[in-house]
Amino acid sequence: MAGPPKTPSHLQLVRGNPSKRPINKKEPKPPKGVPPTPKHFTKQGKYWF
């Protein structure tokens, strides 16, 4: 693989698109929100999670 890895689409939108290349609309997006805490965490662990 030559050169640096591609910049994610959301960063291209924030930083601007100097190369004027099309932005990938089909790029996978991470789920929104906070993930649930694991059941085995203690009360203090859940606080810091």
Short mmCIF file of C-alpha atoms in Angstrom, two decimals, residues 11-46:
data_model
loop_
_atom_site.label_atom_id
_atom_site.label_comp_id
_atom_site.label_asym_id
_atom_site.label_seq_id
_atom_site.Cartn_x
_atom_site.Cartn_y
_atom_site.Cartn_z
CA LEU A 11 -13.19 14.25 8.84
CA GLN A 12 -13.19 15.34 5.20
CA LEU A 13 -16.44 17.22 5.83
CA VAL A 14 -15.04 18.94 8.94
CA ARG A 15 -11.62 19.82 7.49
CA GLY A 16 -12.86 20.69 4.03
CA ASN A 17 -12.19 18.82 0.83
CA PRO A 18 -9.14 20.42 -0.82
CA SER A 19 -8.74 17.63 -3.40
CA LYS A 20 -12.40 18.02 -4.50
CA ARG A 21 -12.71 14.25 -4.75
CA PRO A 22 -16.19 12.84 -4.18
CA ILE A 23 -17.03 11.86 -0.61
CA ASN A 24 -18.02 8.22 -0.09
CA LYS A 25 -21.68 8.21 1.01
CA LYS A 26 -21.67 4.41 1.52
CA GLU A 27 -18.89 4.43 4.12
CA PRO A 28 -19.92 2.46 7.23
CA LYS A 29 -20.82 4.63 10.20
CA PRO A 30 -20.31 3.64 13.85
CA PRO A 31 -23.43 3.19 15.99
CA LYS A 32 -24.53 6.33 17.81
CA GLY A 33 -24.89 6.68 21.54
CA VAL A 34 -23.11 5.17 24.49
CA PRO A 35 -22.67 1.38 24.55
CA PRO A 36 -24.26 -0.46 27.50
CA THR A 37 -21.98 -1.32 30.42
CA PRO A 38 -21.03 -4.98 30.85
CA LYS A 39 -22.98 -6.89 33.52
CA HIS A 40 -19.84 -7.99 35.39
CA PHE A 41 -18.72 -4.41 36.17
CA THR A 42 -18.98 -3.17 39.75
CA LYS A 43 -20.73 0.09 40.61
CA GLN A 44 -17.40 1.94 40.48
CA GLY A 45 -16.50 0.29 37.16
CA LYS A 46 -19.83 1.35 35.66
#
